[in-house]
GROMACS .gro file of C-alpha atoms in nm:
model
  235
    1UNK     CA    1  -7.823 -17.448  -3.935
    2UNK     CA    2  -7.470 -17.348  -3.863
    3UNK     CA    3  -7.482 -17.110  -4.160
    4UNK     CA    4  -7.793 -16.942  -4.020
    5UNK     CA    5  -7.638 -16.903  -3.678
    6UNK     CA    6  -7.329 -16.738  -3.831
    7UNK     CA    7  -7.545 -16.489  -4.020
    8UNK     CA    8  -7.736 -16.402  -3.706
    9UNK     CA    9  -7.416 -16.354  -3.512
   10UNK     CA   10  -7.275 -16.124  -3.783
   11UNK     CA   11  -7.596 -15.919  -3.779
   12UNK     CA   12  -7.585 -15.878  -3.400
   13UNK     CA   13  -7.221 -15.769  -3.417
   14UNK     CA   14  -7.295 -15.514  -3.693
   15UNK     CA   15  -7.587 -15.374  -3.494
   16UNK     CA   16  -7.366 -15.335  -3.187
   17UNK     CA   17  -7.097 -15.154  -3.379
   18UNK     CA   18  -7.350 -14.912  -3.527
   19UNK     CA   19  -7.497 -14.846  -3.182
   20UNK     CA   20  -7.152 -14.779  -3.034
   21UNK     CA   21  -7.066 -14.539  -3.317
   22UNK     CA   22  -7.393 -14.352  -3.265
   23UNK     CA   23  -7.329 -14.315  -2.891
   24UNK     CA   24  -6.978 -14.188  -2.949
   25UNK     CA   25  -7.087 -13.911  -3.193
   26UNK     CA   26  -7.407 -13.804  -3.022
   27UNK     CA   27  -7.299 -13.800  -2.657
   28UNK     CA   28  -6.968 -13.608  -2.692
   29UNK     CA   29  -7.107 -13.256  -2.777
   30UNK     CA   30  -6.957 -13.085  -2.466
   31UNK     CA   31  -6.604 -13.200  -2.552
   32UNK     CA   32  -6.609 -12.994  -2.878
   33UNK     CA   33  -6.642 -12.623  -2.793
   34UNK     CA   34  -6.828 -12.408  -3.041
   35UNK     CA   35  -6.627 -12.182  -3.279
   36UNK     CA   36  -6.773 -11.870  -3.119
   37UNK     CA   37  -6.646 -11.969  -2.775
   38UNK     CA   38  -6.293 -12.021  -2.914
   39UNK     CA   39  -6.286 -11.695  -3.114
   40UNK     CA   40  -6.414 -11.477  -2.829
   41UNK     CA   41  -6.197 -11.521  -2.522
   42UNK     CA   42  -6.291 -11.331  -2.211
   43UNK     CA   43  -6.111 -10.994  -2.182
   44UNK     CA   44  -6.076 -10.810  -1.849
   45UNK     CA   45  -6.227 -10.458  -1.844
   46UNK     CA   46  -5.888 -10.292  -1.768
   47UNK     CA   47  -5.727 -10.464  -2.066
   48UNK     CA   48  -6.018 -10.363  -2.290
   49UNK     CA   49  -5.971  -9.997  -2.194
   50UNK     CA   50  -5.607 -10.003  -2.305
   51UNK     CA   51  -5.713 -10.119  -2.652
   52UNK     CA   52  -5.918  -9.803  -2.722
   53UNK     CA   53  -5.733  -9.585  -2.985
   54UNK     CA   54  -5.569  -9.269  -2.847
   55UNK     CA   55  -5.730  -8.935  -2.940
   56UNK     CA   56  -5.555  -8.679  -3.163
   57UNK     CA   57  -5.488  -8.452  -2.863
   58UNK     CA   58  -5.269  -8.720  -2.705
   59UNK     CA   59  -5.096  -8.815  -3.028
   60UNK     CA   60  -4.722  -8.719  -3.031
   61UNK     CA   61  -4.742  -8.671  -3.407
   62UNK     CA   62  -5.026  -8.424  -3.371
   63UNK     CA   63  -4.838  -8.236  -3.097
   64UNK     CA   64  -4.525  -8.211  -3.308
   65UNK     CA   65  -4.723  -8.082  -3.605
   66UNK     CA   66  -4.884  -7.812  -3.393
   67UNK     CA   67  -4.551  -7.707  -3.242
   68UNK     CA   68  -4.381  -7.679  -3.577
   69UNK     CA   69  -4.665  -7.487  -3.739
   70UNK     CA   70  -4.729  -7.743  -4.009
   71UNK     CA   71  -5.026  -7.700  -4.244
   72UNK     CA   72  -5.360  -7.731  -4.076
   73UNK     CA   73  -5.242  -7.563  -3.756
   74UNK     CA   74  -5.422  -7.259  -3.628
   75UNK     CA   75  -5.116  -7.070  -3.503
   76UNK     CA   76  -5.080  -6.723  -3.654
   77UNK     CA   77  -4.747  -6.632  -3.823
   78UNK     CA   78  -4.493  -6.461  -3.601
   79UNK     CA   79  -4.491  -6.083  -3.622
   80UNK     CA   80  -4.112  -6.094  -3.657
   81UNK     CA   81  -4.149  -6.267  -3.993
   82UNK     CA   82  -4.301  -5.952  -4.143
   83UNK     CA   83  -4.048  -5.669  -4.157
   84UNK     CA   84  -4.174  -5.339  -4.028
   85UNK     CA   85  -4.210  -5.073  -4.297
   86UNK     CA   86  -3.912  -4.842  -4.293
   87UNK     CA   87  -3.936  -4.469  -4.270
   88UNK     CA   88  -3.707  -4.178  -4.344
   89UNK     CA   89  -3.389  -4.201  -4.546
   90UNK     CA   90  -3.276  -4.545  -4.652
   91UNK     CA   91  -2.928  -4.682  -4.595
   92UNK     CA   92  -2.856  -4.662  -4.969
   93UNK     CA   93  -2.913  -4.286  -4.972
   94UNK     CA   94  -2.691  -4.230  -4.670
   95UNK     CA   95  -2.416  -4.442  -4.827
   96UNK     CA   96  -2.453  -4.250  -5.153
   97UNK     CA   97  -2.404  -3.914  -4.979
   98UNK     CA   98  -2.103  -4.037  -4.786
   99UNK     CA   99  -1.951  -4.161  -5.110
  100UNK     CA  100  -2.011  -3.821  -5.272
  101UNK     CA  101  -1.813  -3.651  -4.996
  102UNK     CA  102  -1.527  -3.903  -5.020
  103UNK     CA  103  -1.506  -3.861  -5.398
  104UNK     CA  104  -1.513  -3.483  -5.358
  105UNK     CA  105  -1.203  -3.506  -5.139
  106UNK     CA  106  -1.030  -3.647  -5.451
  107UNK     CA  107  -1.173  -3.375  -5.675
  108UNK     CA  108  -1.417  -3.618  -5.842
  109UNK     CA  109  -1.788  -3.675  -5.898
  110UNK     CA  110  -1.953  -4.017  -5.953
  111UNK     CA  111  -1.893  -4.181  -6.294
  112UNK     CA  112  -1.665  -3.900  -6.408
  113UNK     CA  113  -1.300  -4.011  -6.420
  114UNK     CA  114  -1.154  -3.658  -6.437
  115UNK     CA  115  -1.058  -3.467  -6.125
  116UNK     CA  116  -1.050  -3.099  -6.045
  117UNK     CA  117  -0.710  -2.950  -5.959
  118UNK     CA  118  -0.518  -3.232  -6.130
  119UNK     CA  119  -0.700  -3.304  -6.459
  120UNK     CA  120  -0.683  -3.120  -6.789
  121UNK     CA  121  -0.964  -3.046  -7.033
  122UNK     CA  122  -0.740  -3.198  -7.302
  123UNK     CA  123  -0.770  -3.535  -7.127
  124UNK     CA  124  -1.148  -3.502  -7.127
  125UNK     CA  125  -1.164  -3.422  -7.497
  126UNK     CA  126  -0.929  -3.706  -7.583
  127UNK     CA  127  -1.151  -3.956  -7.396
  128UNK     CA  128  -1.499  -3.815  -7.465
  129UNK     CA  129  -1.450  -3.612  -7.782
  130UNK     CA  130  -1.559  -3.254  -7.837
  131UNK     CA  131  -1.827  -3.124  -7.598
  132UNK     CA  132  -2.183  -3.049  -7.706
  133UNK     CA  133  -2.112  -2.687  -7.623
  134UNK     CA  134  -1.837  -2.479  -7.470
  135UNK     CA  135  -1.896  -2.137  -7.318
  136UNK     CA  136  -1.746  -1.892  -7.077
  137UNK     CA  137  -1.914  -1.854  -6.741
  138UNK     CA  138  -1.796  -1.687  -6.424
  139UNK     CA  139  -1.423  -1.734  -6.384
  140UNK     CA  140  -1.368  -1.995  -6.649
  141UNK     CA  141  -1.492  -2.196  -6.945
  142UNK     CA  142  -1.746  -2.477  -6.921
  143UNK     CA  143  -1.771  -2.780  -7.153
  144UNK     CA  144  -2.105  -2.964  -7.155
  145UNK     CA  145  -2.130  -3.339  -7.225
  146UNK     CA  146  -2.504  -3.409  -7.218
  147UNK     CA  147  -2.478  -3.786  -7.273
  148UNK     CA  148  -2.247  -3.810  -6.970
  149UNK     CA  149  -2.466  -3.580  -6.758
  150UNK     CA  150  -2.147  -3.384  -6.698
  151UNK     CA  151  -2.017  -3.029  -6.722
  152UNK     CA  152  -1.643  -2.966  -6.687
  153UNK     CA  153  -1.515  -2.622  -6.588
  154UNK     CA  154  -1.155  -2.531  -6.672
  155UNK     CA  155  -0.937  -2.222  -6.675
  156UNK     CA  156  -0.735  -2.070  -6.958
  157UNK     CA  157  -0.443  -2.291  -6.867
  158UNK     CA  158  -0.669  -2.597  -6.941
  159UNK     CA  159  -0.667  -2.704  -6.574
  160UNK     CA  160  -1.000  -2.839  -6.451
  161UNK     CA  161  -1.138  -2.656  -6.149
  162UNK     CA  162  -1.505  -2.764  -6.150
  163UNK     CA  163  -1.661  -3.108  -6.209
  164UNK     CA  164  -2.041  -3.106  -6.224
  165UNK     CA  165  -2.282  -3.401  -6.246
  166UNK     CA  166  -2.657  -3.404  -6.307
  167UNK     CA  167  -2.700  -3.783  -6.296
  168UNK     CA  168  -3.059  -3.900  -6.241
  169UNK     CA  169  -2.994  -4.060  -5.902
  170UNK     CA  170  -2.846  -3.735  -5.770
  171UNK     CA  171  -3.160  -3.550  -5.874
  172UNK     CA  172  -3.364  -3.752  -5.624
  173UNK     CA  173  -3.177  -3.608  -5.325
  174UNK     CA  174  -3.337  -3.351  -5.095
  175UNK     CA  175  -3.182  -3.104  -4.851
  176UNK     CA  176  -3.331  -3.297  -4.560
  177UNK     CA  177  -3.156  -3.616  -4.670
  178UNK     CA  178  -2.829  -3.431  -4.726
  179UNK     CA  179  -2.834  -3.270  -4.381
  180UNK     CA  180  -2.938  -3.594  -4.210
  181UNK     CA  181  -2.614  -3.754  -4.334
  182UNK     CA  182  -2.363  -3.472  -4.380
  183UNK     CA  183  -2.495  -3.228  -4.121
  184UNK     CA  184  -2.548  -2.857  -4.176
  185UNK     CA  185  -2.357  -2.707  -4.471
  186UNK     CA  186  -2.050  -2.492  -4.414
  187UNK     CA  187  -2.200  -2.220  -4.631
  188UNK     CA  188  -2.518  -2.138  -4.823
  189UNK     CA  189  -2.540  -1.910  -5.128
  190UNK     CA  190  -2.810  -1.820  -5.377
  191UNK     CA  191  -2.800  -1.777  -5.753
  192UNK     CA  192  -3.129  -1.666  -5.902
  193UNK     CA  193  -3.388  -1.920  -5.786
  194UNK     CA  194  -3.123  -2.174  -5.688
  195UNK     CA  195  -2.993  -2.236  -5.338
  196UNK     CA  196  -2.635  -2.366  -5.318
  197UNK     CA  197  -2.540  -2.573  -5.012
  198UNK     CA  198  -2.163  -2.595  -4.971
  199UNK     CA  199  -1.968  -2.859  -4.779
  200UNK     CA  200  -1.591  -2.851  -4.732
  201UNK     CA  201  -1.424  -3.164  -4.871
  202UNK     CA  202  -1.079  -3.140  -4.726
  203UNK     CA  203  -0.858  -2.832  -4.768
  204UNK     CA  204  -0.867  -2.829  -5.148
  205UNK     CA  205  -1.227  -2.886  -5.253
  206UNK     CA  206  -1.588  -2.793  -5.193
  207UNK     CA  207  -1.888  -3.019  -5.255
  208UNK     CA  208  -2.187  -2.813  -5.367
  209UNK     CA  209  -2.552  -2.919  -5.394
  210UNK     CA  210  -2.753  -2.690  -5.622
  211UNK     CA  211  -3.125  -2.709  -5.538
  212UNK     CA  212  -3.386  -2.501  -5.728
  213UNK     CA  213  -3.667  -2.365  -5.512
  214UNK     CA  214  -3.917  -2.492  -5.769
  215UNK     CA  215  -3.834  -2.860  -5.712
  216UNK     CA  216  -3.677  -2.885  -5.367
  217UNK     CA  217  -3.443  -3.152  -5.508
  218UNK     CA  218  -3.088  -3.145  -5.634
  219UNK     CA  219  -3.041  -3.025  -5.992
  220UNK     CA  220  -2.669  -3.100  -5.998
  221UNK     CA  221  -2.365  -3.128  -5.775
  222UNK     CA  222  -2.034  -2.948  -5.818
  223UNK     CA  223  -1.687  -3.050  -5.698
  224UNK     CA  224  -1.505  -2.719  -5.696
  225UNK     CA  225  -1.140  -2.616  -5.651
  226UNK     CA  226  -1.156  -2.245  -5.579
  227UNK     CA  227  -0.784  -2.173  -5.608
  228UNK     CA  228  -0.776  -2.316  -5.962
  229UNK     CA  229  -1.069  -2.102  -6.073
  230UNK     CA  230  -0.829  -1.807  -6.065
  231UNK     CA  231  -0.605  -1.853  -6.367
  232UNK     CA  232  -0.259  -1.710  -6.317
  233UNK     CA  233  -0.201  -1.727  -6.693
  234UNK     CA  234  -0.499  -1.507  -6.772
  235UNK     CA  235  -0.411  -1.175  -6.930
   0.00000   0.00000   0.00000
């Protein structure tokens, strides 16, 4: 009897415990918020507006790129970046003509180390060898060195009085370029179809530009010492 009562009591206690457990799990749904409610907190409209990404127009990086002309910009290159085409005589030509006049004041022509009034034809022959040809012309004798683009005039006393050059760069010069830099010539002479434009180069020398009418460009220049063209030793 007592054993039966104990079994009944144990059964009642087990049933009560199960009922209490069921009430605890089933009636507490509101105390456990759903995952969606936790993950999606309420956001005020003003705060939501500040989270919208800025547009490219307001981006400092985009503004800097446009200001600096980086690739992708639509700004056209500055006109100053493209040099304007030059006209007339270049600076190199002007400098060349000024150098010619300065050399002429020393009795010299470009790339010819021998000077009129002070040099001797013997010095030329010692340095350059015998000329391609040697012939009398005008008041003296002229030695031609074709490979040097040079003709050296000397008198019977062997003193050089004329240094001529027909270098290729000289043959590009025109009268207009010459006058633009050196001004009007001191004298103009003609010899056959050639016009000779003469500039004084100090008291001792003349710088001559010989220009054929057929080309309108310099054929050769001459650095001339007139006083030495008259040979006092001539018989």
